[in-house]
Amino acid sequence: MSITRRLLLAAPALIIPPTLAHAAPEEKEFEFLGVRDPQLGMQLAVAEHFGLFREEGINLTFRWQPSGGDVLTVMGSGFPIGVGSQFGQIALAAQGVPVKILCGLADISDTQGIVLGPNTKVGADLKALEGRRVAFTQGNNSPLMFMKLAQRFGFDHTKIQMINMNPSEGVIAASKGDVDILLAWQPFLYRLTTMGGSLFATGGATYFTGSKVALPEDEKLLYSHSVILAHQSWIDGKPNTLAALLRALIKADARFKADRAGAMVALQRVLRIEPEPLKVMTEANRYGVRIDQPLVNSYRFTNDWAVGIKRIPAAQKPEEGINPAILDQVDRSLVTWRAGA
């Protein structure tokens, strides 16, 4: 037998499966703070349903939280890892908690928006917004949407009456005409449209001309991302565990994009959300496990808002809040923004 033939026959034995080539996770079983929300948990739910975490040698036990705000509270008490938003990292860092963003999961700016009540009409002149009553939930930056619209279309946003209530109350109030407009996020926007409301704008698009107008990145009304948050102690001490986590999430992201129908079944089962609102919510998100300029835009936008209303005592920097080391190790092509670049 020739040397060439012997090498060809032996070649399969020399090929190391990708999973086996990775360093073993330091922590194979651990708890993870999740949220039953496709804006925050799509990749997590798909990875859990299809066993993608196990493929990477880790086993997650989810501690489901009602919202990203609850994740922030638990991580502020020392819990090491979870899903959240850029504001979660900014708020924790401002308190001296060494939590970093490992990667973005989705641009979720289009899941926040403005819906007109069934009996509210606003034509081409947005001055018609002045004097309107808007239901909103205090503590988030969504009112900035009206400020940006006012700058572009020439009306006085200070003449809008902002009425604080939770989103469920806002949906009912707008449907009954007790308020004119709902400023909220999905699935509450969707619920009001099923009651006769009309979508007016989201963070990344306007609808008041009668059709959707997608806004360029630098002209969006709002910037927001879902992210993976990890304590610095895990980044330093358990990098292989975090790399395994990100590999599973990257697989889940690819599976969702290749087989959306199958992935939607998984999302319904894990997140426990009805098919129609789930469809609306997933279509509004731009999913991708990455670190890029839009993620940094969300970080800076949120930081400026938080400093401006004194939610945090000092500005936070994306160069310090976003740590690309683990994602860089897993797939360098997914990191298109780096500090100082």
CSV table of C-alpha atoms in Angstrom, one decimal:
chain,number,residue,atom,x,y,z
A,1,MET,CA,0.0,0.0,0.0
A,2,SER,CA,1.4,3.4,-0.9
A,3,ILE,CA,2.2,6.0,1.7
A,4,THR,CA,-0.4,8.4,0.2
A,5,ARG,CA,-3.1,5.7,0.4
A,6,ARG,CA,-2.2,4.9,4.0
A,7,LEU,CA,-2.5,8.6,5.0
A,8,LEU,CA,-5.8,8.9,3.3
A,9,LEU,CA,-7.2,5.9,5.1
A,10,ALA,CA,-5.9,7.2,8.4
A,11,ALA,CA,-7.1,10.7,7.9
A,12,PRO,CA,-10.6,10.3,9.5
A,13,ALA,CA,-9.0,9.2,12.8
A,14,LEU,CA,-6.9,12.4,12.8
A,15,ILE,CA,-10.0,14.6,12.6
A,16,ILE,CA,-10.9,15.9,16.0
A,17,PRO,CA,-14.6,16.8,16.3
A,18,PRO,CA,-15.0,20.5,17.1
A,19,THR,CA,-16.7,19.9,20.5
A,20,LEU,CA,-13.9,17.6,21.6
A,21,ALA,CA,-11.3,20.1,20.6
A,22,HIS,CA,-12.5,22.7,23.0
A,23,ALA,CA,-11.1,23.0,26.5
A,24,ALA,CA,-13.4,21.4,29.1
A,25,PRO,CA,-15.7,23.8,31.0
A,26,GLU,CA,-14.6,24.6,34.5
A,27,GLU,CA,-18.3,24.5,35.6
A,28,LYS,CA,-20.4,21.9,33.9
A,29,GLU,CA,-23.7,22.5,35.8
A,30,PHE,CA,-24.8,25.9,36.9
A,31,GLU,CA,-27.9,28.1,37.4
A,32,PHE,CA,-28.7,30.9,34.9
A,33,LEU,CA,-31.0,33.8,35.3
A,34,GLY,CA,-33.4,33.8,32.3
A,35,VAL,CA,-36.6,35.7,31.3
A,36,ARG,CA,-39.5,34.1,29.5
A,37,ASP,CA,-39.5,36.7,26.8
A,38,PRO,CA,-38.3,36.2,23.1
A,39,GLN,CA,-36.7,39.7,23.3
A,40,LEU,CA,-34.3,38.4,25.9
A,41,GLY,CA,-34.5,34.6,25.7
A,42,MET,CA,-34.8,33.3,22.1
A,43,GLN,CA,-31.4,31.7,21.8
A,44,LEU,CA,-31.6,30.4,25.4
A,45,ALA,CA,-35.0,28.7,24.8
A,46,VAL,CA,-33.9,27.2,21.5
A,47,ALA,CA,-30.6,25.9,23.0
A,48,GLU,CA,-32.5,24.4,26.0
A,49,HIS,CA,-35.2,22.7,23.9
A,50,PHE,CA,-32.8,21.1,21.4
A,51,GLY,CA,-30.1,20.1,23.9
A,52,LEU,CA,-27.5,22.5,22.5
A,53,PHE,CA,-26.1,23.2,26.0
A,54,ARG,CA,-25.5,19.5,26.5
A,55,GLU,CA,-23.7,19.3,23.2
A,56,GLU,CA,-21.2,21.8,24.5
A,57,GLY,CA,-20.7,19.9,27.8
A,58,ILE,CA,-22.7,22.1,30.1
A,59,ASN,CA,-26.1,21.8,31.8
A,60,LEU,CA,-28.0,25.0,32.7
A,61,THR,CA,-30.8,25.2,35.3
A,62,PHE,CA,-32.9,28.2,34.6
A,63,ARG,CA,-34.0,30.5,37.4
A,64,TRP,CA,-36.8,32.3,35.5
A,65,GLN,CA,-37.3,35.9,36.4
A,66,PRO,CA,-40.3,38.1,35.5
A,67,SER,CA,-38.2,40.8,33.7
A,68,GLY,CA,-34.8,42.1,33.0
A,69,GLY,CA,-35.2,44.4,35.9
A,70,ASP,CA,-35.5,41.4,38.2
A,71,VAL,CA,-32.3,39.9,36.8
A,72,LEU,CA,-30.5,43.2,37.6
A,73,THR,CA,-31.7,43.0,41.2
A,74,VAL,CA,-30.5,39.4,41.6
A,75,MET,CA,-27.2,40.0,39.9
A,76,GLY,CA,-26.7,43.0,42.1
A,77,SER,CA,-26.8,40.6,45.1
A,78,GLY,CA,-23.9,38.6,43.6
A,79,PHE,CA,-25.4,36.1,41.2
A,80,PRO,CA,-22.8,35.6,38.5
A,81,ILE,CA,-24.6,35.1,35.1
A,82,GLY,CA,-27.9,35.9,33.3
A,83,VAL,CA,-29.6,37.6,30.4
A,84,GLY,CA,-30.6,41.3,30.4
A,85,SER,CA,-30.1,44.6,28.6
A,86,GLN,CA,-27.3,47.1,28.3
A,87,PHE,CA,-29.0,49.1,31.1
A,88,GLY,CA,-28.5,46.2,33.4
A,89,GLN,CA,-24.8,46.3,33.0
A,90,ILE,CA,-24.7,50.1,33.2
A,91,ALA,CA,-26.7,50.2,36.4
A,92,LEU,CA,-24.7,47.5,38.0
A,93,ALA,CA,-21.3,49.0,37.0
A,94,ALA,CA,-22.5,52.3,38.4
A,95,GLN,CA,-23.0,50.6,41.8
A,96,GLY,CA,-19.5,49.1,41.6
A,97,VAL,CA,-20.6,45.6,40.7
A,98,PRO,CA,-18.1,44.0,38.2
A,99,VAL,CA,-20.5,42.6,35.7
A,100,LYS,CA,-19.8,42.8,32.0
A,101,ILE,CA,-21.6,42.3,28.7
A,102,LEU,CA,-20.3,39.2,26.9
A,103,CYS,CA,-22.3,39.7,23.7
A,104,GLY,CA,-25.4,41.0,22.3
A,105,LEU,CA,-28.3,38.6,21.5
A,106,ALA,CA,-30.7,40.9,19.6
A,107,ASP,CA,-31.4,44.5,18.6
A,108,ILE,CA,-34.8,44.9,20.4
A,109,SER,CA,-35.4,48.5,19.6
A,110,ASP,CA,-38.4,47.7,17.4
A,111,THR,CA,-40.2,45.9,20.3
A,112,GLN,CA,-40.7,49.3,22.0
A,113,GLY,CA,-43.1,51.7,20.4
A,114,ILE,CA,-46.1,54.0,20.2
A,115,VAL,CA,-49.7,52.8,19.5
A,116,LEU,CA,-52.6,55.1,19.0
A,117,GLY,CA,-55.9,54.2,20.7
A,118,PRO,CA,-58.8,53.1,18.5
A,119,ASN,CA,-60.4,56.6,18.5
A,120,THR,CA,-57.1,58.6,18.1
A,121,LYS,CA,-56.2,60.0,14.8
A,122,VAL,CA,-53.0,61.8,14.0
A,123,GLY,CA,-52.4,63.0,10.4
A,124,ALA,CA,-49.3,64.1,8.6
A,125,ASP,CA,-48.9,67.1,11.0
A,126,LEU,CA,-47.5,65.7,14.2
A,127,LYS,CA,-48.6,68.8,16.1
A,128,ALA,CA,-51.8,66.8,16.6
A,129,LEU,CA,-49.8,64.9,19.3
A,130,GLU,CA,-49.8,68.0,21.5
A,131,GLY,CA,-52.2,67.8,24.3
A,132,ARG,CA,-52.7,64.0,23.9
A,133,ARG,CA,-52.7,61.7,26.9
A,134,VAL,CA,-50.1,59.0,26.8
A,135,ALA,CA,-50.0,56.0,29.1
A,136,PHE,CA,-46.4,55.0,29.8
A,137,THR,CA,-44.4,53.2,32.5
A,138,GLN,CA,-42.0,55.3,34.5
A,139,GLY,CA,-38.4,54.2,34.8
A,140,ASN,CA,-37.5,53.5,31.2
A,141,ASN,CA,-36.2,55.7,28.4
A,142,SER,CA,-39.1,55.2,25.9
A,143,PRO,CA,-40.3,58.9,26.3
A,144,LEU,CA,-37.2,59.8,24.4
A,145,MET,CA,-39.1,58.7,21.3
A,146,PHE,CA,-41.4,61.7,21.5
A,147,MET,CA,-38.4,64.0,22.0
A,148,LYS,CA,-36.8,62.7,18.9
A,149,LEU,CA,-40.0,62.9,16.9
A,150,ALA,CA,-40.5,66.5,18.1
A,151,GLN,CA,-37.0,67.4,16.9
A,152,ARG,CA,-37.6,66.1,13.4
A,153,PHE,CA,-41.3,67.1,12.9
A,154,GLY,CA,-41.6,70.3,14.7
A,155,PHE,CA,-44.0,69.9,17.6
A,156,ASP,CA,-43.7,70.6,21.4
A,157,HIS,CA,-43.3,67.3,23.1
A,158,THR,CA,-43.7,69.0,26.5
A,159,LYS,CA,-47.4,69.5,25.7
A,160,ILE,CA,-48.0,65.8,25.7
A,161,GLN,CA,-49.6,64.6,28.9
A,162,MET,CA,-47.6,61.6,30.2
A,163,ILE,CA,-49.6,59.4,32.6
A,164,ASN,CA,-47.7,56.7,34.6
A,165,MET,CA,-49.4,53.3,34.7
A,166,ASN,CA,-48.3,49.7,34.1
A,167,PRO,CA,-48.5,48.4,30.5
A,168,SER,CA,-51.5,46.2,31.1
A,169,GLU,CA,-53.5,49.2,32.5
A,170,GLY,CA,-52.3,51.3,29.6
A,171,VAL,CA,-53.7,48.9,27.1
A,172,ILE,CA,-57.1,48.9,28.7
A,173,ALA,CA,-57.0,52.7,29.2
A,174,ALA,CA,-56.2,53.3,25.6
A,175,SER,CA,-58.7,50.8,24.3
A,176,LYS,CA,-61.5,52.6,26.3
A,177,GLY,CA,-60.4,56.1,25.4
A,178,ASP,CA,-59.2,57.1,28.9
A,179,VAL,CA,-55.9,57.9,27.3
A,180,ASP,CA,-55.2,58.5,23.7
A,181,ILE,CA,-51.8,56.7,23.2
A,182,LEU,CA,-49.9,53.8,24.6
A,183,LEU,CA,-46.1,54.0,24.9
A,184,ALA,CA,-44.9,50.6,25.8
A,185,TRP,CA,-43.2,47.4,24.5
A,186,GLN,CA,-44.3,44.1,23.1
A,187,PRO,CA,-46.6,42.2,23.7
A,188,PHE,CA,-48.6,45.2,25.0
A,189,LEU,CA,-48.3,47.1,21.7
A,190,TYR,CA,-49.7,44.0,19.9
A,191,ARG,CA,-52.6,43.7,22.4
A,192,LEU,CA,-53.8,47.2,21.7
A,193,THR,CA,-53.6,46.7,17.9
A,194,THR,CA,-56.0,43.7,18.3
A,195,MET,CA,-58.4,46.1,20.1
A,196,GLY,CA,-58.4,48.6,17.2
A,197,GLY,CA,-55.3,50.5,18.0
A,198,SER,CA,-52.8,51.5,15.2
A,199,LEU,CA,-49.1,51.3,15.3
A,200,PHE,CA,-47.5,54.7,15.1
A,201,ALA,CA,-43.8,54.2,15.5
A,202,THR,CA,-41.2,51.8,17.0
A,203,GLY,CA,-37.6,52.4,18.0
A,204,GLY,CA,-36.5,51.7,14.4
A,205,ALA,CA,-39.4,52.6,12.2
A,206,THR,CA,-42.3,55.0,11.7
A,207,TYR,CA,-45.8,54.0,10.5
A,208,PHE,CA,-47.8,57.3,10.6
A,209,THR,CA,-47.4,57.9,6.8
A,210,GLY,CA,-49.5,54.8,6.2
A,211,SER,CA,-46.7,52.4,5.6
A,212,LYS,CA,-43.6,51.3,7.4
A,213,VAL,CA,-40.5,53.6,7.0
A,214,ALA,CA,-37.4,51.9,8.4
A,215,LEU,CA,-35.0,54.4,10.0
A,216,PRO,CA,-31.3,54.3,9.4
A,217,GLU,CA,-29.2,53.3,12.4
A,218,ASP,CA,-28.1,56.8,13.2
A,219,GLU,CA,-31.7,58.1,13.0
A,220,LYS,CA,-33.5,55.6,15.2
A,221,LEU,CA,-35.8,56.8,17.9
A,222,LEU,CA,-34.6,54.4,20.4
A,223,TYR,CA,-31.7,52.0,20.9
A,224,SER,CA,-31.8,48.8,22.9
A,225,HIS,CA,-30.3,45.3,23.0
A,226,SER,CA,-30.6,42.1,24.9
A,227,VAL,CA,-27.3,40.8,26.2
A,228,ILE,CA,-25.5,38.1,28.2
A,229,LEU,CA,-24.2,39.4,31.5
A,230,ALA,CA,-21.4,37.8,33.4
A,231,HIS,CA,-19.5,38.6,36.6
A,232,GLN,CA,-15.9,39.4,36.1
A,233,SER,CA,-15.0,36.5,38.4
A,234,TRP,CA,-16.5,34.1,35.9
A,235,ILE,CA,-14.7,35.8,33.0
A,236,ASP,CA,-11.4,35.4,34.8
A,237,GLY,CA,-12.0,32.0,36.4
A,238,LYS,CA,-14.4,30.1,34.1
A,239,PRO,CA,-13.7,31.3,30.6
A,240,ASN,CA,-14.2,27.8,29.1
A,241,THR,CA,-17.7,27.5,30.7
A,242,LEU,CA,-18.6,30.9,29.2
A,243,ALA,CA,-17.2,29.9,25.8
A,244,ALA,CA,-19.3,26.7,25.8
A,245,LEU,CA,-22.4,28.9,26.7
A,246,LEU,CA,-21.7,31.2,23.7
A,247,ARG,CA,-21.1,28.3,21.3
A,248,ALA,CA,-24.5,26.9,22.3
A,249,LEU,CA,-26.2,30.3,21.8
A,250,ILE,CA,-24.6,30.7,18.4
A,251,LYS,CA,-25.9,27.3,17.3
A,252,ALA,CA,-29.3,28.3,18.6
A,253,ASP,CA,-29.2,31.5,16.6
A,254,ALA,CA,-28.3,29.6,13.5
A,255,ARG,CA,-31.1,27.0,14.1
A,256,PHE,CA,-33.7,29.8,14.5
A,257,LYS,CA,-32.7,31.4,11.2
A,258,ALA,CA,-32.5,28.1,9.3
A,259,ASP,CA,-35.7,26.5,10.7
A,260,ARG,CA,-38.0,29.2,12.1
A,261,ALA,CA,-41.1,27.0,12.2
A,262,GLY,CA,-39.3,24.3,14.3
A,263,ALA,CA,-37.7,27.0,16.5
A,264,MET,CA,-41.1,28.6,17.2
A,265,VAL,CA,-42.4,25.4,18.6
A,266,ALA,CA,-39.5,25.3,21.0
A,267,LEU,CA,-40.1,29.0,22.0
A,268,GLN,CA,-43.8,28.3,22.7
A,269,ARG,CA,-42.9,25.4,24.9
A,270,VAL,CA,-40.0,27.0,26.9
A,271,LEU,CA,-41.2,30.6,27.1
A,272,ARG,CA,-45.0,29.7,27.4
A,273,ILE,CA,-46.2,32.4,25.0
A,274,GLU,CA,-49.2,32.1,22.6
A,275,PRO,CA,-48.3,31.6,18.9
A,276,GLU,CA,-49.6,34.9,17.5
A,277,PRO,CA,-48.0,37.4,20.0
A,278,LEU,CA,-44.8,35.3,19.9
A,279,LYS,CA,-44.7,35.6,16.1
A,280,VAL,CA,-45.1,39.4,16.3
A,281,MET,CA,-42.4,39.7,19.0
A,282,THR,CA,-39.8,37.5,17.2
A,283,GLU,CA,-40.4,39.4,13.9
A,284,ALA,CA,-39.7,42.7,15.6
A,285,ASN,CA,-36.2,41.6,16.9
A,286,ARG,CA,-33.0,41.5,14.9
A,287,TYR,CA,-31.2,38.5,16.3
A,288,GLY,CA,-27.5,37.9,16.3
A,289,VAL,CA,-24.9,36.7,18.8
A,290,ARG,CA,-22.3,39.5,18.2
A,291,ILE,CA,-20.5,42.5,19.4
A,292,ASP,CA,-21.0,45.3,16.9
A,293,GLN,CA,-21.6,49.0,16.5
A,294,PRO,CA,-25.4,48.9,17.0
A,295,LEU,CA,-24.8,47.3,20.5
A,296,VAL,CA,-22.4,50.1,21.3
A,297,ASN,CA,-24.9,52.6,20.1
A,298,SER,CA,-27.5,51.1,22.5
A,299,TYR,CA,-24.9,51.3,25.3
A,300,ARG,CA,-24.1,55.0,24.7
A,301,PHE,CA,-27.7,56.0,24.2
A,302,THR,CA,-28.8,54.4,27.4
A,303,ASN,CA,-25.8,55.7,29.4
A,304,ASP,CA,-26.6,59.3,28.2
A,305,TRP,CA,-30.2,58.9,29.3
A,306,ALA,CA,-29.3,57.4,32.7
A,307,VAL,CA,-26.8,60.2,33.4
A,308,GLY,CA,-29.2,62.8,32.2
A,309,ILE,CA,-32.0,61.8,34.6
A,310,LYS,CA,-29.5,61.0,37.4
A,311,ARG,CA,-30.3,57.3,37.4
A,312,ILE,CA,-26.6,56.7,37.7
A,313,PRO,CA,-24.0,59.0,39.4
A,314,ALA,CA,-21.4,58.8,36.7
A,315,ALA,CA,-21.1,57.9,33.0
A,316,GLN,CA,-20.2,54.4,32.0
A,317,LYS,CA,-18.1,53.5,29.0
A,318,PRO,CA,-18.7,50.7,26.5
A,319,GLU,CA,-14.9,50.1,26.4
A,320,GLU,CA,-15.2,49.1,30.1
A,321,GLY,CA,-18.7,47.5,30.1
A,322,ILE,CA,-18.4,45.3,27.1
A,323,ASN,CA,-15.8,42.4,27.3
A,324,PRO,CA,-15.3,40.8,23.9
A,325,ALA,CA,-12.6,38.3,25.1
A,326,ILE,CA,-14.9,35.2,25.3
A,327,LEU,CA,-16.7,35.8,22.0
A,328,ASP,CA,-13.4,36.6,20.3
A,329,GLN,CA,-12.1,33.2,21.5
A,330,VAL,CA,-15.2,31.4,20.2
A,331,ASP,CA,-15.6,33.2,16.8
A,332,ARG,CA,-13.6,36.3,16.0
A,333,SER,CA,-15.8,37.2,13.0
A,334,LEU,CA,-18.7,37.9,15.4
A,335,VAL,CA,-16.7,40.8,17.1
A,336,THR,CA,-16.8,43.8,14.7
A,337,TRP,CA,-16.3,46.4,17.4
A,338,ARG,CA,-13.4,46.6,19.7
A,339,ALA,CA,-12.3,49.2,22.2
A,340,GLY,CA,-9.9,51.7,20.6
A,341,ALA,CA,-10.4,50.3,17.1
